[in-house]
mmCIF file of C-alpha atoms in Angstrom:
data_model
loop_
_atom_site.group_PDB
_atom_site.id
_atom_site.type_symbol
_atom_site.label_atom_id
_atom_site.label_comp_id
_atom_site.label_asym_id
_atom_site.label_seq_id
_atom_site.Cartn_x
_atom_site.Cartn_y
_atom_site.Cartn_z
ATOM 1 C CA UNK A 1 -0.295 -0.316 -0.070
ATOM 2 C CA UNK A 2 1.041 3.578 -1.105
ATOM 3 C CA UNK A 3 1.974 6.076 1.456
ATOM 4 C CA UNK A 4 -0.440 8.121 -0.281
ATOM 5 C CA UNK A 5 -3.399 6.055 -0.247
ATOM 6 C CA UNK A 6 -2.756 5.728 3.567
ATOM 7 C CA UNK A 7 -3.208 8.953 4.239
ATOM 8 C CA UNK A 8 -6.579 9.101 2.543
ATOM 9 C CA UNK A 9 -7.854 6.253 4.777
ATOM 10 C CA UNK A 10 -6.486 8.424 7.821
ATOM 11 C CA UNK A 11 -8.438 10.952 7.036
ATOM 12 C CA UNK A 12 -12.096 11.553 9.077
ATOM 13 C CA UNK A 13 -14.937 12.002 6.759
ATOM 14 C CA UNK A 14 -16.465 15.275 6.683
ATOM 15 C CA UNK A 15 -19.837 15.024 8.479
ATOM 16 C CA UNK A 16 -22.523 17.168 5.558
ATOM 17 C CA UNK A 17 -23.803 20.371 6.540
ATOM 18 C CA UNK A 18 -27.773 20.949 7.710
ATOM 19 C CA UNK A 19 -29.804 22.976 4.950
ATOM 20 C CA UNK A 20 -31.176 23.823 8.590
ATOM 21 C CA UNK A 21 -28.266 25.642 10.134
ATOM 22 C CA UNK A 22 -27.169 27.032 7.243
ATOM 23 C CA UNK A 23 -30.548 29.872 6.963
ATOM 24 C CA UNK A 24 -31.449 31.492 10.252
ATOM 25 C CA UNK A 25 -34.459 32.366 10.697
ATOM 26 C CA UNK A 26 -35.478 36.510 11.086
ATOM 27 C CA UNK A 27 -35.736 37.874 14.305
ATOM 28 C CA UNK A 28 -39.208 39.493 14.306
ATOM 29 C CA UNK A 29 -39.556 43.069 16.087
ATOM 30 C CA UNK A 30 -41.200 43.666 19.089
ATOM 31 C CA UNK A 31 -44.453 45.864 19.158
ATOM 32 C CA UNK A 32 -44.622 48.494 21.126
ATOM 33 C CA UNK A 33 -47.817 48.816 22.271
ATOM 34 C CA UNK A 34 -47.205 51.966 25.015
ATOM 35 C CA UNK A 35 -45.458 54.684 24.512
ATOM 36 C CA UNK A 36 -43.408 56.784 27.254
ATOM 37 C CA UNK A 37 -45.400 59.973 28.578
ATOM 38 C CA UNK A 38 -43.386 63.016 29.195
ATOM 39 C CA UNK A 39 -44.028 63.663 33.232
ATOM 40 C CA UNK A 40 -43.988 67.723 32.803
ATOM 41 C CA UNK A 41 -45.135 69.805 30.155
ATOM 42 C CA UNK A 42 -42.580 72.406 28.322
ATOM 43 C CA UNK A 43 -44.202 75.965 28.875
ATOM 44 C CA UNK A 44 -45.475 77.858 26.155
ATOM 45 C CA UNK A 45 -42.872 80.540 25.215
ATOM 46 C CA UNK A 46 -43.622 84.075 26.016
ATOM 47 C CA UNK A 47 -45.109 86.072 23.229
ATOM 48 C CA UNK A 48 -42.330 88.727 21.637
ATOM 49 C CA UNK A 49 -43.316 91.838 21.575
ATOM 50 C CA UNK A 50 -43.802 94.112 18.512
ATOM 51 C CA UNK A 51 -41.186 96.110 17.846
ATOM 52 C CA UNK A 52 -41.377 99.388 16.828
ATOM 53 C CA UNK A 53 -41.979 100.250 12.991
ATOM 54 C CA UNK A 54 -38.646 101.199 11.799
ATOM 55 C CA UNK A 55 -38.062 105.151 11.045
ATOM 56 C CA UNK A 56 -38.985 106.586 7.012
ATOM 57 C CA UNK A 57 -35.805 105.749 4.654
ATOM 58 C CA UNK A 58 -34.283 109.331 3.453
ATOM 59 C CA UNK A 59 -35.009 109.773 -0.325
ATOM 60 C CA UNK A 60 -31.955 109.402 -2.712
ATOM 61 C CA UNK A 61 -30.702 112.385 -4.157
ATOM 62 C CA UNK A 62 -31.723 112.679 -7.363
ATOM 63 C CA UNK A 63 -29.280 112.208 -10.607
ATOM 64 C CA UNK A 64 -27.162 114.378 -11.279
ATOM 65 C CA UNK A 65 -28.692 116.941 -13.859
ATOM 66 C CA UNK A 66 -32.458 116.299 -12.853
ATOM 67 C CA UNK A 67 -33.938 118.613 -10.267
ATOM 68 C CA UNK A 68 -35.647 116.677 -7.081
ATOM 69 C CA UNK A 69 -39.513 115.082 -6.730
ATOM 70 C CA UNK A 70 -41.578 117.037 -5.421
ATOM 71 C CA UNK A 71 -42.324 116.671 -1.760
ATOM 72 C CA UNK A 72 -46.037 114.666 -1.196
ATOM 73 C CA UNK A 73 -48.627 117.132 0.764
ATOM 74 C CA UNK A 74 -51.327 114.690 1.064
ATOM 75 C CA UNK A 75 -51.637 112.916 4.258
ATOM 76 C CA UNK A 76 -54.560 110.528 3.559
ATOM 77 C CA UNK A 77 -53.934 107.331 1.739
ATOM 78 C CA UNK A 78 -53.607 108.017 -1.723
ATOM 79 C CA UNK A 79 -57.729 108.022 -3.702
ATOM 80 C CA UNK A 80 -57.513 104.352 -5.822
ATOM 81 C CA UNK A 81 -60.995 105.635 -7.638
ATOM 82 C CA UNK A 82 -61.971 105.298 -11.158
ATOM 83 C CA UNK A 83 -61.769 107.899 -13.796
ATOM 84 C CA UNK A 84 -64.925 108.273 -14.063
ATOM 85 C CA UNK A 85 -64.956 109.696 -10.461
ATOM 86 C CA UNK A 86 -61.551 111.173 -10.878
ATOM 87 C CA UNK A 87 -61.714 115.132 -12.852
ATOM 88 C CA UNK A 88 -59.500 117.541 -13.188
ATOM 89 C CA UNK A 89 -61.073 119.745 -10.934
ATOM 90 C CA UNK A 90 -60.287 117.030 -8.016
ATOM 91 C CA UNK A 91 -56.475 116.565 -8.351
ATOM 92 C CA UNK A 92 -54.121 118.369 -6.376
ATOM 93 C CA UNK A 93 -50.285 118.773 -6.790
ATOM 94 C CA UNK A 94 -48.495 116.023 -4.854
ATOM 95 C CA UNK A 95 -50.806 113.692 -4.915
ATOM 96 C CA UNK A 96 -49.411 110.140 -4.905
ATOM 97 C CA UNK A 97 -50.652 107.566 -7.465
ATOM 98 C CA UNK A 98 -51.509 103.847 -6.511
ATOM 99 C CA UNK A 99 -47.865 102.144 -6.761
ATOM 100 C CA UNK A 100 -47.752 99.215 -9.325
ATOM 101 C CA UNK A 101 -45.446 96.831 -7.839
ATOM 102 C CA UNK A 102 -44.525 94.492 -10.756
ATOM 103 C CA UNK A 103 -43.250 90.000 -10.028
ATOM 104 C CA UNK A 104 -39.978 89.213 -10.479
ATOM 105 C CA UNK A 105 -38.516 90.008 -13.628
ATOM 106 C CA UNK A 106 -36.887 86.143 -14.891
ATOM 107 C CA UNK A 107 -35.526 85.498 -18.745
ATOM 108 C CA UNK A 108 -38.752 84.635 -20.229
ATOM 109 C CA UNK A 109 -40.041 87.547 -20.139
ATOM 110 C CA UNK A 110 -36.865 89.250 -20.929
ATOM 111 C CA UNK A 111 -36.757 87.270 -24.172
ATOM 112 C CA UNK A 112 -40.532 87.389 -24.969
ATOM 113 C CA UNK A 113 -40.076 91.586 -24.901
ATOM 114 C CA UNK A 114 -37.335 91.824 -26.750
ATOM 115 C CA UNK A 115 -39.085 89.350 -29.660
ATOM 116 C CA UNK A 116 -42.144 92.041 -29.109
ATOM 117 C CA UNK A 117 -40.474 95.035 -29.511
ATOM 118 C CA UNK A 118 -38.239 93.910 -31.643
ATOM 119 C CA UNK A 119 -35.193 94.572 -29.468
ATOM 120 C CA UNK A 120 -32.544 91.678 -30.078
ATOM 121 C CA UNK A 121 -29.892 93.252 -28.999
ATOM 122 C CA UNK A 122 -27.550 90.283 -27.810
ATOM 123 C CA UNK A 123 -26.707 92.360 -24.188
ATOM 124 C CA UNK A 124 -30.756 90.552 -23.437
ATOM 125 C CA UNK A 125 -30.674 87.530 -24.824
ATOM 126 C CA UNK A 126 -27.536 85.978 -24.844
ATOM 127 C CA UNK A 127 -25.998 85.314 -21.692
ATOM 128 C CA UNK A 128 -22.098 83.827 -22.251
ATOM 129 C CA UNK A 129 -21.137 87.278 -24.807
ATOM 130 C CA UNK A 130 -22.348 89.938 -22.275
ATOM 131 C CA UNK A 131 -20.165 87.904 -19.878
ATOM 132 C CA UNK A 132 -17.408 88.356 -22.670
ATOM 133 C CA UNK A 133 -18.485 91.977 -22.945
ATOM 134 C CA UNK A 134 -17.962 92.603 -19.428
ATOM 135 C CA UNK A 135 -21.017 92.474 -17.836
ATOM 136 C CA UNK A 136 -22.166 90.225 -14.948
ATOM 137 C CA UNK A 137 -24.843 88.796 -17.257
ATOM 138 C CA UNK A 138 -27.729 89.355 -19.299
ATOM 139 C CA UNK A 139 -30.313 92.250 -18.572
ATOM 140 C CA UNK A 140 -33.516 93.521 -19.248
ATOM 141 C CA UNK A 141 -34.098 96.211 -21.770
ATOM 142 C CA UNK A 142 -35.052 99.800 -20.646
ATOM 143 C CA UNK A 143 -38.498 100.134 -22.387
ATOM 144 C CA UNK A 144 -39.574 96.957 -20.334
ATOM 145 C CA UNK A 145 -39.077 98.927 -16.861
ATOM 146 C CA UNK A 146 -40.652 101.838 -19.003
ATOM 147 C CA UNK A 147 -43.509 99.757 -19.695
ATOM 148 C CA UNK A 148 -43.954 98.985 -16.211
ATOM 149 C CA UNK A 149 -44.767 103.690 -15.716
ATOM 150 C CA UNK A 150 -46.787 103.261 -18.703
ATOM 151 C CA UNK A 151 -49.254 100.495 -17.438
ATOM 152 C CA UNK A 152 -48.934 102.527 -13.883
ATOM 153 C CA UNK A 153 -49.420 106.043 -15.543
ATOM 154 C CA UNK A 154 -52.688 104.668 -18.308
ATOM 155 C CA UNK A 155 -54.428 102.387 -15.073
ATOM 156 C CA UNK A 156 -54.729 105.750 -13.106
ATOM 157 C CA UNK A 157 -56.023 107.520 -15.968
ATOM 158 C CA UNK A 158 -58.874 105.102 -17.834
ATOM 159 C CA UNK A 159 -60.598 107.844 -19.974
ATOM 160 C CA UNK A 160 -58.429 110.465 -20.125
ATOM 161 C CA UNK A 161 -55.215 110.583 -23.064
ATOM 162 C CA UNK A 162 -51.901 110.956 -22.065
ATOM 163 C CA UNK A 163 -50.158 113.302 -24.509
ATOM 164 C CA UNK A 164 -46.816 113.437 -23.700
ATOM 165 C CA UNK A 165 -44.137 110.699 -21.339
ATOM 166 C CA UNK A 166 -40.691 110.717 -21.204
ATOM 167 C CA UNK A 167 -38.027 108.722 -19.296
ATOM 168 C CA UNK A 168 -34.456 108.343 -18.009
ATOM 169 C CA UNK A 169 -33.151 105.141 -17.328
ATOM 170 C CA UNK A 170 -30.732 105.414 -14.630
ATOM 171 C CA UNK A 171 -29.792 101.660 -13.392
ATOM 172 C CA UNK A 172 -29.327 98.908 -15.036
ATOM 173 C CA UNK A 173 -32.677 95.964 -14.143
ATOM 174 C CA UNK A 174 -31.386 92.394 -14.115
ATOM 175 C CA UNK A 175 -33.577 88.930 -13.665
ATOM 176 C CA UNK A 176 -34.648 88.971 -10.501
ATOM 177 C CA UNK A 177 -35.406 92.405 -10.163
ATOM 178 C CA UNK A 178 -39.196 93.175 -8.392
ATOM 179 C CA UNK A 179 -39.485 96.758 -9.653
ATOM 180 C CA UNK A 180 -41.676 99.207 -8.007
ATOM 181 C CA UNK A 181 -43.872 101.603 -9.969
ATOM 182 C CA UNK A 182 -44.820 105.575 -8.670
ATOM 183 C CA UNK A 183 -45.770 108.613 -10.068
ATOM 184 C CA UNK A 184 -47.228 111.769 -8.983
ATOM 185 C CA UNK A 185 -48.862 115.345 -9.528
ATOM 186 C CA UNK A 186 -45.923 117.733 -9.818
ATOM 187 C CA UNK A 187 -47.934 120.493 -11.767
ATOM 188 C CA UNK A 188 -52.011 121.490 -12.826
ATOM 189 C CA UNK A 189 -51.904 123.658 -15.646
ATOM 190 C CA UNK A 190 -54.626 125.071 -18.602
ATOM 191 C CA UNK A 191 -54.207 125.992 -21.968
ATOM 192 C CA UNK A 192 -56.282 126.575 -24.723
ATOM 193 C CA UNK A 193 -59.219 125.230 -22.686
ATOM 194 C CA UNK A 194 -57.492 121.663 -21.710
ATOM 195 C CA UNK A 195 -57.195 120.316 -18.632
ATOM 196 C CA UNK A 196 -53.315 119.032 -18.230
ATOM 197 C CA UNK A 197 -51.670 117.255 -15.040
ATOM 198 C CA UNK A 198 -47.710 116.690 -15.228
ATOM 199 C CA UNK A 199 -46.894 113.547 -13.280
ATOM 200 C CA UNK A 200 -43.542 112.399 -12.288
ATOM 201 C CA UNK A 201 -42.888 109.171 -12.685
ATOM 202 C CA UNK A 202 -40.085 106.374 -11.642
ATOM 203 C CA UNK A 203 -39.395 103.447 -10.472
ATOM 204 C CA UNK A 204 -37.189 101.423 -7.927
ATOM 205 C CA UNK A 205 -36.564 97.855 -7.604
ATOM 206 C CA UNK A 206 -36.842 95.854 -4.511
ATOM 207 C CA UNK A 207 -33.587 97.314 -2.554
ATOM 208 C CA UNK A 208 -35.024 101.015 -3.199
ATOM 209 C CA UNK A 209 -32.860 101.708 -5.602
ATOM 210 C CA UNK A 210 -33.797 104.294 -8.627
ATOM 211 C CA UNK A 211 -33.450 102.473 -12.016
ATOM 212 C CA UNK A 212 -36.229 104.814 -13.925
ATOM 213 C CA UNK A 213 -37.277 108.690 -13.537
ATOM 214 C CA UNK A 214 -39.656 110.144 -16.377
ATOM 215 C CA UNK A 215 -42.462 112.203 -16.669
ATOM 216 C CA UNK A 216 -45.839 112.546 -17.886
ATOM 217 C CA UNK A 217 -48.594 115.757 -19.927
ATOM 218 C CA UNK A 218 -51.953 113.889 -18.949
ATOM 219 C CA UNK A 219 -55.424 115.900 -20.034
ATOM 220 C CA UNK A 220 -58.366 114.613 -17.812
ATOM 221 C CA UNK A 221 -61.650 116.074 -17.450
ATOM 222 C CA UNK A 222 -61.880 118.884 -15.410
ATOM 223 C CA UNK A 223 -65.337 118.152 -13.734
ATOM 224 C CA UNK A 224 -68.726 116.130 -14.491
ATOM 225 C CA UNK A 225 -70.282 119.088 -15.427
ATOM 226 C CA UNK A 226 -67.928 119.519 -17.850
ATOM 227 C CA UNK A 227 -68.219 116.429 -20.609
ATOM 228 C CA UNK A 228 -67.290 114.665 -17.547
ATOM 229 C CA UNK A 229 -70.190 112.001 -17.493
ATOM 230 C CA UNK A 230 -71.277 108.419 -17.912
ATOM 231 C CA UNK A 231 -72.515 109.650 -21.079
ATOM 232 C CA UNK A 232 -69.776 112.100 -22.144
ATOM 233 C CA UNK A 233 -68.541 109.830 -25.385
ATOM 234 C CA UNK A 234 -65.099 112.594 -25.483
ATOM 235 C CA UNK A 235 -62.602 115.880 -23.860
ATOM 236 C CA UNK A 236 -64.857 117.805 -24.685
ATOM 237 C CA UNK A 237 -63.018 120.637 -23.792
ATOM 238 C CA UNK A 238 -60.998 120.184 -27.051
ATOM 239 C CA UNK A 239 -64.653 121.399 -29.036
ATOM 240 C CA UNK A 240 -65.563 124.132 -27.361
ATOM 241 C CA UNK A 241 -62.928 125.806 -29.385
ATOM 242 C CA UNK A 242 -64.182 125.076 -32.532
ATOM 243 C CA UNK A 243 -67.159 127.997 -32.246
ATOM 244 C CA UNK A 244 -70.743 128.179 -31.866
ATOM 245 C CA UNK A 245 -72.615 125.457 -32.817
ATOM 246 C CA UNK A 246 -75.612 126.074 -34.767
ATOM 247 C CA UNK A 247 -79.071 125.691 -33.058
ATOM 248 C CA UNK A 248 -81.786 123.320 -34.495
ATOM 249 C CA UNK A 249 -83.630 124.143 -37.323
ATOM 250 C CA UNK A 250 -81.742 126.905 -38.181
ATOM 251 C CA UNK A 251 -79.446 124.627 -40.656
ATOM 252 C CA UNK A 252 -78.878 126.496 -44.007
ATOM 253 C CA UNK A 253 -81.035 124.865 -46.369
ATOM 254 C CA UNK A 254 -78.511 122.875 -49.136
ATOM 255 C CA UNK A 255 -78.702 124.038 -52.839
ATOM 256 C CA UNK A 256 -80.286 121.439 -55.060
ATOM 257 C CA UNK A 257 -77.438 119.425 -57.258
ATOM 258 C CA UNK A 258 -77.489 120.866 -60.947
ATOM 259 C CA UNK A 259 -79.138 118.881 -63.363
ATOM 260 C CA UNK A 260 -76.258 117.386 -65.971
ATOM 261 C CA UNK A 261 -76.882 118.746 -69.823
ATOM 262 C CA UNK A 262 -79.293 116.791 -72.014
ATOM 263 C CA UNK A 263 -78.223 115.774 -74.971
ATOM 264 C CA UNK A 264 -77.907 116.533 -78.330
#
């Protein structure tokens, strides 16, 4: 017998591993039926005292070359009335227009306005180009802020007419800026029987910085008795200069039309 065969016979036979011992049963989680309760309840925090309102912020100095804004003269809130009860005789110099706050400007709105106005400047549409030129990014066209100011003016004026509107752009409007448009009556005057109101307009961003400042001339009804009623139909002070009206029944008789000559 060789040494290899003797070694095999000397080795003990390995016992087979039972299948049941290979997989251990999973331990079941104990069900918690009772939860511990706190012995003491925490006292409620004391109510905070309301802090006094912050002091009014001083207005920034006007830009170079522009006069200061007309100081407000009214104590009550600005009138929120419609134009049918809003006449030139009711206005006072220094009255504020109801402010208009717009949502934050995003890139989609900038692209839409650029397309509708035909202003395809790459500074408003191309972010990499704006970076290459030296700007932090693309920005809104200046006319977009002027459009917001025009919306404020027309919403206040309603049935009147805007005769002149101009503005000066002071600060760049970036995506994410929230603009608040404001207005104030600077002058009331009459010219050739028409009633005009010169209105100062400006727009501020969420930081209170002035981004636009302008002025508009509006023509309004003088009073309900002078064509300002609901059935007025139009601004009548311009028609008052056209001469006296012809009384009914006194119209000139029109001459009969001449007969054409007879053919020979």
